[in-house]
Amino acid sequence: MKLFVYHTPELTPTDEAPECAIAVDVLRATSTMATVLAAGGEAVQVFSDLDQLLDVSETWPPEKRLRAGERGGSKVAGFELGNSPLDCTEELVKGRRLFISTTNGTRALTRIQKAPIVIAAALINRAAVVNFILEKQPETVWIVGSGWEGSFSLEDTVCAGAIAHSLWQQTHIPLEELAGNDEVAGAIALYSQWQENLLGLFHQASHGQRLLRLECHEDLKYCSQTDILDVLPMQYEPGVLKSHKR
């Protein structure tokens, strides 16, 4: 197994695809996706473009759909939801499809959607992701952070490090053999330093500070938890993720 970490979708190679690609947007798109599917959502369908989301979602009965739109951390006017996982209760989402477009996370999923296996990961479902990788043993794995509008983000890199650290510890493969690029070692080092205070790291992160200004304190607390959901959001058709049944 070779593991690669890319801090943003734009840094991924354009002339190849891995056997397994993992999209990470801890604050908050992939955390929201995992929460929706764990609460019984039928599927999550991602869009980069808001107008396309509206067009496609109109083909679904109103009682079977939810629209989530976020730009700059704030909810898009006219959508039922923004990008807060705490709004995705079982009562609201069970049996419904979430149509979602966010500033960064949906762009990452769009970039990697041609890989044979596409997964959405966050800290809250890290163990489910790691267990799947250990079971399937793909030859190449990309962990792709969403970043913030094309730039590095602490929260996505620490999540990549959490996944890589767990794989490294459980496979017993020497790091120099497991790591396909230097970013893997860097992400593991970041996680190793902050693993006991991930919420503190989120308060350091520029997007964490942006969400704090929007009064999203509880979202940061929720998204900083590790391994609390046993759910694996997996792409079943381009742009559509469902809970993988093991």
Coordinates of N, CA and C in Angstrom, one line a residue:
M1 N 0.8 -1.2 0.0 CA 0.0 0.0 0.0 C 0.9 1.2 0.0
K2 N 0.5 2.2 -0.9 CA 1.2 3.5 -0.9 C 0.2 4.6 -0.5
L3 N 0.5 5.4 0.4 CA -0.4 6.4 0.9 C 0.1 7.8 0.5
F4 N -0.8 8.6 0.0 CA -0.4 10.0 -0.4 C -1.4 11.0 0.2
V5 N -0.9 12.1 0.7 CA -1.7 13.2 1.2 C -1.6 14.4 0.3
Y6 N -2.7 15.0 0.0 CA -2.7 16.2 -0.8 C -3.5 17.2 0.0
H7 N -2.9 18.4 0.2 CA -3.6 19.4 1.1 C -4.8 20.0 0.4
T8 N -4.8 20.1 -0.9 CA -6.0 20.7 -1.6 C -6.3 19.8 -2.8
P9 N -7.5 19.9 -3.4 CA -7.8 19.2 -4.6 C -6.9 19.6 -5.8
E10 N -6.5 20.8 -5.8 CA -5.7 21.3 -6.9 C -4.3 20.7 -7.0
L11 N -3.9 20.2 -5.9 CA -2.5 19.6 -5.8 C -2.5 18.1 -6.3
T12 N -3.6 17.5 -6.5 CA -3.7 16.1 -6.9 C -3.2 16.0 -8.4
P13 N -2.5 14.9 -8.7 CA -2.1 14.7 -10.1 C -3.3 14.6 -11.0
T14 N -3.2 15.2 -12.2 CA -4.3 15.2 -13.2 C -4.2 14.1 -14.2
D15 N -3.1 13.4 -14.2 CA -2.9 12.3 -15.2 C -3.0 10.9 -14.7
E16 N -3.5 10.8 -13.5 CA -3.6 9.4 -12.9 C -4.7 9.5 -11.8
A17 N -5.1 8.3 -11.4 CA -6.1 8.2 -10.3 C -5.7 7.0 -9.4
P18 N -6.0 7.1 -8.1 CA -5.6 6.1 -7.2 C -6.7 5.0 -7.2
E19 N -6.3 3.9 -6.6 CA -7.4 2.8 -6.4 C -8.4 3.3 -5.4
C20 N -8.0 4.0 -4.4 CA -9.0 4.6 -3.4 C -8.6 6.0 -3.1
A21 N -9.7 6.9 -3.2 CA -9.5 8.3 -2.9 C -10.4 8.7 -1.7
I22 N -9.8 9.4 -0.8 CA -10.6 9.8 0.4 C -10.6 11.3 0.4
A23 N -11.9 11.9 0.4 CA -12.1 13.3 0.5 C -12.3 13.7 2.0
V24 N -11.6 14.8 2.4 CA -11.7 15.3 3.8 C -12.0 16.7 3.8
D25 N -13.1 17.1 4.5 CA -13.5 18.5 4.8 C -14.1 18.5 6.1
V26 N -13.2 18.5 7.2 CA -13.7 18.3 8.5 C -14.6 19.4 9.0
L27 N -14.3 20.7 8.5 CA -15.2 21.8 8.9 C -15.8 22.4 7.6
R28 N -17.0 21.8 7.1 CA -17.7 20.8 7.8 C -18.4 19.8 6.9
A29 N -18.1 19.8 5.6 CA -18.9 19.1 4.7 C -18.8 17.6 4.9
T30 N -17.6 17.0 5.1 CA -17.6 15.5 5.2 C -18.1 15.1 6.6
S31 N -18.0 16.0 7.6 CA -18.6 15.7 8.9 C -20.1 15.7 8.8
T32 N -20.6 16.6 8.0 CA -22.1 16.6 7.8 C -22.6 15.4 7.0
M33 N -21.8 15.0 6.0 CA -22.2 13.8 5.2 C -22.2 12.6 6.0
A34 N -21.2 12.4 6.9 CA -21.2 11.2 7.7 C -22.3 11.2 8.7
T35 N -22.6 12.4 9.2 CA -23.7 12.5 10.2 C -25.1 12.2 9.6
V36 N -25.3 12.7 8.4 CA -26.6 12.5 7.7 C -26.8 11.0 7.4
L37 N -25.7 10.3 6.9 CA -25.9 8.9 6.6 C -26.0 8.0 7.9
A38 N -25.3 8.4 8.9 CA -25.4 7.7 10.2 C -26.8 7.8 10.8
A39 N -27.5 9.0 10.5 CA -28.8 9.2 11.0 C -29.9 8.7 10.1
G40 N -29.5 7.9 9.0 CA -30.5 7.3 8.2 C -30.9 8.0 6.9
G41 N -30.1 9.0 6.5 CA -30.3 9.6 5.2 C -30.1 8.6 4.1
E42 N -31.0 8.8 3.0 CA -30.9 7.8 1.9 C -29.6 7.9 1.1
A43 N -29.1 9.1 0.9 CA -27.9 9.4 0.2 C -27.5 10.8 0.3
V44 N -26.3 11.1 0.0 CA -25.8 12.5 -0.1 C -25.4 12.7 -1.6
Q45 N -25.9 13.7 -2.2 CA -25.5 14.0 -3.6 C -24.8 15.4 -3.6
V46 N -23.6 15.5 -4.1 CA -22.8 16.7 -4.0 C -22.7 17.4 -5.4
F47 N -22.7 18.7 -5.2 CA -22.6 19.6 -6.4 C -21.7 20.8 -6.1
S48 N -20.9 21.1 -7.1 CA -20.1 22.3 -7.0 C -20.9 23.6 -7.3
D49 N -21.9 23.4 -8.2 CA -22.7 24.5 -8.7 C -24.1 24.5 -8.0
L50 N -24.5 25.6 -7.5 CA -25.8 25.8 -6.8 C -27.0 25.6 -7.7
D51 N -26.9 26.2 -8.9 CA -28.0 26.1 -9.9 C -28.2 24.7 -10.3
Q52 N -27.1 24.0 -10.5 CA -27.3 22.6 -10.9 C -27.9 21.8 -9.8
L53 N -27.6 22.1 -8.5 CA -28.2 21.4 -7.4 C -29.7 21.6 -7.4
L54 N -30.1 22.9 -7.6 CA -31.5 23.2 -7.6 C -32.3 22.5 -8.7
D55 N -31.6 22.4 -9.9 CA -32.3 21.8 -11.0 C -32.5 20.3 -10.8
V56 N -31.4 19.6 -10.3 CA -31.5 18.1 -10.1 C -32.5 17.8 -8.9
S57 N -32.4 18.6 -7.8 CA -33.2 18.3 -6.6 C -34.7 18.5 -6.9
E58 N -35.0 19.4 -7.9 CA -36.4 19.6 -8.3 C -37.1 18.3 -8.8
T59 N -36.3 17.4 -9.3 CA -36.8 16.1 -9.8 C -37.3 15.2 -8.7
W60 N -36.9 15.5 -7.5 CA -37.3 14.7 -6.3 C -38.5 15.2 -5.6
P61 N -39.3 14.3 -5.0 CA -40.5 14.8 -4.2 C -40.0 15.6 -3.1
P62 N -40.6 16.7 -2.7 CA -40.2 17.6 -1.6 C -40.0 16.8 -0.3
E63 N -40.8 15.8 0.0 CA -40.7 15.1 1.2 C -39.5 14.1 1.2
K64 N -38.9 13.9 0.1 CA -37.7 13.0 0.0 C -36.4 13.7 -0.2
R65 N -36.4 15.0 -0.1 CA -35.2 15.8 -0.4 C -34.9 16.8 0.7
L66 N -33.6 17.1 0.9 CA -33.2 18.3 1.7 C -32.1 19.0 0.9
R67 N -32.1 20.3 0.9 CA -31.1 21.1 0.2 C -30.2 21.8 1.2
A68 N -28.9 21.6 1.1 CA -27.9 22.2 2.0 C -27.0 23.0 1.1
G69 N -26.9 24.3 1.4 CA -26.0 25.2 0.6 C -25.2 26.1 1.6
E70 N -23.9 26.1 1.3 CA -23.0 26.9 2.2 C -22.0 27.7 1.3
R71 N -21.8 28.9 1.6 CA -20.8 29.7 1.0 C -20.2 30.6 2.0
G72 N -18.9 30.5 2.2 CA -18.2 31.4 3.1 C -18.5 31.1 4.6
G73 N -19.0 29.9 4.8 CA -19.4 29.5 6.2 C -20.8 29.7 6.5
S74 N -21.5 30.5 5.7 CA -22.9 30.8 6.0 C -23.9 30.0 5.1
K75 N -25.1 29.9 5.6 CA -26.2 29.2 4.8 C -26.6 30.0 3.6
V76 N -26.8 29.3 2.5 CA -27.3 30.0 1.3 C -28.8 30.2 1.4
A77 N -29.2 31.4 1.1 CA -30.7 31.8 1.2 C -31.5 30.9 0.4
G78 N -32.6 30.4 0.9 CA -33.6 29.6 0.2 C -33.3 28.1 0.4
F79 N -32.2 27.7 1.1 CA -31.9 26.3 1.3 C -32.4 25.9 2.7
E80 N -32.8 24.7 2.9 CA -33.3 24.3 4.2 C -32.1 24.2 5.3
L81 N -30.9 23.8 4.8 CA -29.8 23.7 5.7 C -28.6 24.4 5.1
G82 N -27.7 24.7 6.1 CA -26.4 25.3 5.7 C -25.4 24.1 5.6
N83 N -24.4 24.1 6.5 CA -23.4 23.0 6.5 C -23.1 22.6 7.9
S84 N -24.1 22.7 8.8 CA -23.9 22.3 10.2 C -24.3 20.8 10.4
P85 N -23.5 19.9 10.8 CA -23.9 18.6 11.1 C -24.9 18.5 12.3
L86 N -24.9 19.5 13.1 CA -25.8 19.4 14.3 C -27.2 19.7 13.9
D87 N -27.5 20.2 12.7 CA -28.8 20.4 12.2 C -29.4 19.1 11.6
C88 N -28.5 18.1 11.4 CA -28.9 16.9 10.7 C -29.4 15.8 11.6
T89 N -30.5 16.0 12.2 CA -31.1 15.1 13.2 C -31.8 13.9 12.4
E90 N -31.9 12.8 13.1 CA -32.6 11.6 12.5 C -34.0 12.0 12.1
E91 N -34.7 12.8 12.9 CA -36.1 13.2 12.6 C -36.1 13.9 11.2
L92 N -35.1 14.7 11.0 CA -35.1 15.5 9.7 C -34.7 14.7 8.5
V93 N -33.6 13.9 8.7 CA -32.9 13.4 7.5 C -33.3 12.0 7.1
K94 N -33.9 11.2 8.0 CA -34.1 9.8 7.8 C -34.9 9.6 6.5
G95 N -34.4 8.7 5.6 CA -35.1 8.4 4.4 C -35.0 9.5 3.3
R96 N -34.3 10.5 3.6 CA -34.3 11.6 2.6 C -32.9 11.7 2.0
R97 N -32.8 12.3 0.8 CA -31.5 12.6 0.1 C -31.1 14.0 0.4
L98 N -29.9 14.2 0.8 CA -29.3 15.5 1.0 C -28.6 15.9 -0.3
F99 N -29.1 17.0 -0.8 CA -28.4 17.7 -2.0 C -27.6 18.8 -1.4
I100 N -26.2 18.7 -1.6 CA -25.4 19.6 -0.9 C -24.3 20.3 -1.8
S101 N -24.1 21.6 -1.6 CA -23.0 22.3 -2.2 C -22.3 23.2 -1.2
T102 N -21.0 23.0 -1.0 CA -20.3 23.8 -0.1 C -19.1 24.5 -0.7
T103 N -18.5 25.4 0.0 CA -17.4 26.2 -0.6 C -16.2 25.3 -1.0
N104 N -15.9 24.3 -0.2 CA -14.7 23.5 -0.5 C -14.9 22.0 -0.6
G105 N -15.6 21.4 0.3 CA -15.7 20.0 0.4 C -16.3 19.3 -0.9
T106 N -17.3 19.9 -1.5 CA -17.9 19.3 -2.7 C -16.9 19.4 -3.9
R107 N -16.1 20.4 -3.8 CA -15.1 20.5 -4.9 C -14.1 19.4 -4.8
A108 N -13.7 19.0 -3.6 CA -12.7 17.9 -3.5 C -13.3 16.6 -4.0
L109 N -14.6 16.3 -3.6 CA -15.2 15.1 -4.1 C -15.3 15.1 -5.6
T110 N -15.6 16.2 -6.2 CA -15.8 16.3 -7.7 C -14.4 16.0 -8.3
R111 N -13.3 16.5 -7.7 CA -12.0 16.3 -8.3 C -11.6 14.8 -8.3
I112 N -12.0 14.0 -7.3 CA -11.6 12.6 -7.2 C -12.6 11.6 -7.6
Q113 N -13.8 12.0 -8.2 CA -14.9 11.1 -8.4 C -14.7 10.0 -9.4
K114 N -13.6 10.1 -10.2 CA -13.3 9.0 -11.2 C -12.5 7.9 -10.6
A115 N -12.0 8.0 -9.4 CA -11.3 6.9 -8.7 C -12.3 5.7 -8.5
P116 N -11.8 4.4 -8.6 CA -12.7 3.3 -8.4 C -13.4 3.3 -7.1
I117 N -12.7 3.7 -6.0 CA -13.3 3.8 -4.7 C -13.2 5.2 -4.2
V118 N -14.3 5.8 -3.9 CA -14.3 7.2 -3.3 C -15.0 7.2 -2.0
I119 N -14.3 7.7 -1.0 CA -14.9 7.8 0.4 C -14.8 9.2 0.9
A120 N -15.8 9.5 1.8 CA -15.8 10.8 2.5 C -15.4 10.5 3.9
A121 N -14.4 11.3 4.4 CA -13.8 11.0 5.8 C -13.8 12.3 6.6
A122 N -14.0 12.1 7.9 CA -13.8 13.2 8.9 C -13.2 12.5 10.1
L123 N -12.9 13.3 11.1 CA -12.4 12.8 12.3 C -13.5 11.9 13.0
I124 N -14.7 12.3 12.9 CA -15.8 11.5 13.6 C -16.0 10.1 13.0
N125 N -15.6 9.8 11.8 CA -15.7 8.5 11.3 C -14.3 7.9 10.9
R126 N -13.3 8.4 11.5 CA -11.9 8.0 11.1 C -11.7 6.4 11.2
A127 N -12.2 5.8 12.3 CA -12.0 4.4 12.5 C -12.7 3.6 11.4
A128 N -13.9 4.0 11.0 CA -14.6 3.2 9.9 C -13.8 3.3 8.6
V129 N -13.2 4.4 8.3 CA -12.4 4.6 7.1 C -11.2 3.7 7.2
V130 N -10.5 3.8 8.3 CA -9.2 3.0 8.5 C -9.5 1.5 8.4
N131 N -10.6 1.0 9.0 CA -10.9 -0.4 9.0 C -11.2 -0.9 7.5
F132 N -11.9 0.0 6.8 CA -12.2 -0.4 5.4 C -10.9 -0.5 4.6
I133 N -10.0 0.5 4.8 CA -8.7 0.4 4.0 C -7.9 -0.8 4.4
L134 N -7.9 -1.2 5.7 CA -7.2 -2.3 6.2 C -7.8 -3.6 5.6
E135 N -9.1 -3.6 5.4 CA -9.8 -4.8 4.9 C -9.5 -4.9 3.4
K136 N -9.6 -3.8 2.6 CA -9.5 -3.9 1.2 C -8.1 -3.9 0.6
Q137 N -7.2 -3.3 1.4 CA -5.7 -3.2 1.0 C -5.5 -2.6 -0.4
P138 N -6.1 -1.5 -0.7 CA -5.8 -0.9 -2.0 C -4.3 -0.6 -2.2
E139 N -3.9 -0.7 -3.4 CA -2.4 -0.4 -3.7 C -2.1 1.0 -3.5
T140 N -3.0 1.9 -3.9 CA -2.7 3.4 -3.8 C -3.9 4.0 -3.1
V141 N -3.6 4.9 -2.2 CA -4.7 5.6 -1.4 C -4.3 7.1 -1.4
W142 N -5.2 8.0 -1.9 CA -5.0 9.4 -1.8 C -5.9 9.9 -0.7
I143 N -5.4 10.7 0.2 CA -6.2 11.5 1.2 C -6.2 12.9 0.7
V144 N -7.3 13.4 0.3 CA -7.3 14.8 -0.3 C -8.1 15.7 0.6
G145 N -7.4 16.7 1.2 CA -8.0 17.7 1.9 C -8.7 18.7 1.1
S146 N -9.7 19.3 1.6 CA -10.4 20.4 0.8 C -9.8 21.7 0.9
G147 N -9.1 22.0 2.0 CA -8.5 23.3 2.2 C -9.5 24.4 2.3
W148 N -9.1 25.6 2.0 CA -10.0 26.7 2.0 C -9.7 27.6 0.8
E149 N -10.6 27.4 -0.2 CA -10.4 28.2 -1.5 C -9.0 28.0 -2.1
G150 N -8.6 26.8 -2.1 CA -7.3 26.5 -2.7 C -6.1 26.5 -1.9
S151 N -6.2 26.9 -0.6 CA -5.1 26.9 0.3 C -5.1 25.9 1.4
F152 N -4.0 25.6 2.0 CA -3.8 24.7 3.1 C -4.8 24.9 4.3
S153 N -5.2 23.9 4.9 CA -6.0 24.0 6.1 C -5.5 23.1 7.2
L154 N -5.4 23.5 8.4 CA -4.9 22.7 9.5 C -5.9 21.5 9.8
E155 N -7.2 21.8 9.8 CA -8.2 20.8 10.2 C -8.2 19.6 9.2
D156 N -8.1 19.8 7.9 CA -8.1 18.7 7.0 C -6.8 17.9 7.0
T157 N -5.7 18.7 7.2 CA -4.4 18.0 7.3 C -4.3 17.1 8.6
V158 N -4.8 17.6 9.7 CA -4.7 16.8 10.9 C -5.6 15.6 10.8
C159 N -6.7 15.7 10.1 CA -7.5 14.5 9.8 C -6.8 13.5 8.9
A160 N -6.2 14.0 7.9 CA -5.4 13.1 7.0 C -4.3 12.4 7.9
G161 N -3.7 13.2 8.8 CA -2.7 12.6 9.7 C -3.3 11.6 10.6
A162 N -4.5 11.8 11.1 CA -5.1 10.8 12.0 C -5.4 9.5 11.3
I163 N -5.8 9.6 10.0 CA -6.0 8.4 9.2 C -4.7 7.7 8.9
A164 N -3.7 8.5 8.5 CA -2.4 7.9 8.1 C -1.7 7.3 9.3
H165 N -1.8 8.0 10.5 CA -1.2 7.5 11.7 C -1.8 6.1 12.1
S166 N -3.1 6.0 12.0 CA -3.7 4.8 12.4 C -3.4 3.6 11.4
L167 N -3.3 3.9 10.1 CA -2.9 2.9 9.2 C -1.4 2.5 9.4
W168 N -0.6 3.5 9.7 CA 0.8 3.2 9.9 C 1.0 2.3 11.2
Q169 N 0.2 2.6 12.2 CA 0.4 1.8 13.5 C -0.2 0.4 13.3
Q170 N -1.3 0.3 12.5 CA -1.9 -1.0 12.4 C -1.3 -1.9 11.4
T171 N -0.7 -1.4 10.3 CA -0.1 -2.2 9.3 C 1.3 -2.6 9.7
H172 N 2.0 -1.8 10.5 CA 3.4 -2.0 10.9 C 4.3 -1.9 9.7
I173 N 3.8 -1.2 8.7 CA 4.7 -0.9 7.5 C 5.6 0.3 7.9
P174 N 6.9 0.2 7.7 CA 7.8 1.4 8.0 C 7.2 2.6 7.2
L175 N 7.3 3.7 7.9 CA 6.8 5.0 7.3 C 7.4 5.3 6.0
E176 N 8.7 5.0 5.8 CA 9.3 5.4 4.5 C 8.8 4.5 3.4
E177 N 8.2 3.3 3.7 CA 7.6 2.5 2.7 C 6.1 2.8 2.5
L178 N 5.4 3.2 3.5 CA 4.0 3.5 3.4 C 3.8 4.8 2.7
A179 N 4.6 5.8 3.1 CA 4.4 7.2 2.6 C 4.8 7.3 1.1
G180 N 3.8 7.8 0.3 CA 4.1 8.1 -1.1 C 4.6 9.5 -1.3
N181 N 4.4 10.4 -0.4 CA 4.9 11.7 -0.5 C 5.3 12.3 0.9
D182 N 6.0 13.4 0.9 CA 6.4 13.9 2.2 C 5.3 14.4 3.0
E183 N 4.1 14.8 2.4 CA 3.0 15.3 3.1 C 2.4 14.3 4.1
V184 N 2.6 13.0 3.9 CA 2.2 12.0 4.8 C 2.9 12.1 6.2
A185 N 4.2 12.2 6.1 CA 4.9 12.4 7.4 C 4.6 13.7 8.1
G186 N 4.4 14.8 7.3 CA 4.0 16.0 7.9 C 2.6 16.0 8.5
A187 N 1.7 15.3 7.9 CA 0.3 15.2 8.5 C 0.3 14.4 9.7
I188 N 1.1 13.3 9.7 CA 1.2 12.5 10.9 C 1.8 13.3 12.1
A189 N 2.8 14.1 11.8 CA 3.5 14.9 12.8 C 2.5 15.9 13.4
L190 N 1.7 16.5 12.6 CA 0.7 17.4 13.1 C -0.3 16.7 14.0
Y191 N -0.8 15.6 13.6 CA -1.7 14.9 14.4 C -1.1 14.4 15.7
S192 N 0.1 13.9 15.6 CA 0.8 13.5 16.8 C 0.9 14.6 17.9
Q193 N 1.2 15.8 17.4 CA 1.3 16.9 18.3 C 0.0 17.4 19.0
W194 N -1.1 17.3 18.2 CA -2.4 17.8 18.6 C -3.4 16.8 18.9
Q195 N -3.1 15.5 18.9 CA -4.2 14.5 19.0 C -5.0 14.6 20.3
E196 N -4.4 15.1 21.4 CA -5.1 15.3 22.7 C -5.8 16.6 22.8
N197 N -5.7 17.5 21.8 CA -6.4 18.8 21.9 C -6.7 19.2 20.5
L198 N -7.5 18.4 19.8 CA -7.9 18.8 18.4 C -8.8 20.0 18.4
L199 N -9.6 20.2 19.4 CA -10.5 21.4 19.4 C -9.6 22.6 19.6
G200 N -8.5 22.5 20.3 CA -7.6 23.6 20.4 C -6.9 24.0 19.1
L201 N -6.6 22.9 18.3 CA -6.1 23.2 16.9 C -7.1 23.9 16.1
F202 N -8.4 23.4 16.2 CA -9.4 24.1 15.4 C -9.5 25.6 15.7
H203 N -9.3 25.9 16.9 CA -9.3 27.3 17.3 C -8.2 28.1 16.7
Q204 N -7.1 27.4 16.4 CA -5.9 28.0 15.8 C -6.2 28.2 14.3
A205 N -7.0 27.3 13.7 CA -7.1 27.2 12.2 C -7.9 28.5 11.7
S206 N -7.6 29.0 10.6 CA -8.2 30.1 10.0 C -9.7 29.9 9.8
H207 N -10.1 28.7 9.3 CA -11.5 28.4 9.1 C -12.2 28.2 10.4
G208 N -11.5 27.6 11.4 CA -12.1 27.5 12.7 C -12.4 28.8 13.3
Q209 N -11.5 29.8 13.1 CA -11.8 31.2 13.6 C -12.9 31.8 12.8
R210 N -13.0 31.5 11.6 CA -14.1 32.0 10.7 C -15.5 31.5 11.3
L211 N -15.5 30.2 11.6 CA -16.7 29.7 12.1 C -17.1 30.1 13.5
L212 N -16.0 30.4 14.3 CA -16.3 31.0 15.6 C -16.9 32.4 15.5
R213 N -16.5 33.1 14.6 CA -17.1 34.5 14.3 C -18.6 34.3 13.9
L214 N -18.9 33.2 13.3 CA -20.3 32.9 13.0 C -21.1 32.2 14.1
E215 N -20.5 32.1 15.3 CA -21.1 31.5 16.5 C -21.3 30.0 16.3
C216 N -20.4 29.3 15.6 CA -20.5 27.9 15.4 C -19.6 27.1 16.4
H217 N -19.6 27.5 17.6 CA -18.8 26.9 18.6 C -19.1 25.4 18.8
E218 N -20.3 25.0 18.8 CA -20.7 23.6 19.0 C -20.3 22.8 17.8
D219 N -20.4 23.4 16.6 CA -19.9 22.6 15.5 C -18.5 22.2 15.6
L220 N -17.6 23.2 16.1 CA -16.2 22.8 16.2 C -16.0 21.7 17.3
K221 N -16.8 21.8 18.4 CA -16.6 20.7 19.4 C -17.0 19.4 18.8
Y222 N -18.1 19.3 18.1 CA -18.6 18.1 17.5 C -17.6 17.5 16.5
C223 N -17.1 18.4 15.6 CA -16.3 17.9 14.5 C -14.9 17.5 15.0
S224 N -14.5 18.0 16.2 CA -13.2 17.6 16.7 C -13.1 16.3 17.4
Q225 N -14.3 15.6 17.5 CA -14.3 14.3 18.1 C -13.8 13.3 17.2
T226 N -13.2 12.2 17.7 CA -12.7 11.1 16.9 C -13.4 9.8 17.1
D227 N -13.8 9.2 16.0 CA -14.3 7.8 16.0 C -15.6 7.6 16.7
I228 N -16.5 8.6 16.5 CA -17.8 8.5 17.2 C -18.9 8.0 16.3
L229 N -18.7 7.9 15.0 CA -19.7 7.3 14.1 C -19.1 6.2 13.3
D230 N -19.8 5.0 13.3 CA -19.4 3.9 12.5 C -20.2 3.9 11.2
V231 N -19.7 4.8 10.3 CA -20.4 5.0 9.0 C -19.3 5.3 8.0
L232 N -19.5 4.8 6.8 CA -18.5 4.9 5.7 C -19.3 5.5 4.5
P233 N -19.3 6.8 4.3 CA -19.9 7.4 3.1 C -19.0 7.0 1.8
M234 N -19.7 6.3 0.9 CA -18.9 5.8 -0.3 C -19.7 6.2 -1.5
Q235 N -19.0 6.6 -2.6 CA -19.6 6.9 -3.8 C -20.1 5.7 -4.6
Y236 N -21.4 5.7 -4.9 CA -22.0 4.6 -5.7 C -22.3 5.0 -7.1
E237 N -22.3 6.2 -7.4 CA -22.3 6.8 -8.8 C -21.7 8.2 -8.7
P238 N -21.2 8.7 -9.8 CA -20.5 10.0 -9.6 C -21.3 11.1 -8.9
G239 N -20.8 11.5 -7.8 CA -21.4 12.6 -7.0 C -22.4 12.1 -6.0
V240 N -22.7 10.8 -5.9 CA -23.7 10.3 -5.0 C -23.1 9.3 -4.0
L241 N -23.2 9.6 -2.7 CA -22.6 8.8 -1.7 C -23.7 8.2 -0.8
K242 N -23.5 6.9 -0.5 CA -24.4 6.2 0.4 C -23.6 5.5 1.5
S243 N -24.2 5.1 2.5 CA -23.6 4.4 3.6 C -23.2 3.0 3.1
H244 N -21.9 2.7 3.2 CA -21.4 1.4 2.7 C -21.8 0.3 3.7
K245 N -22.4 -0.7 3.2 CA -22.8 -1.8 4.0 C -21.7 -2.9 4.1
R246 N -21.3 -3.1 5.3 CA -20.2 -4.1 5.5 C -20.7 -5.4 5.9

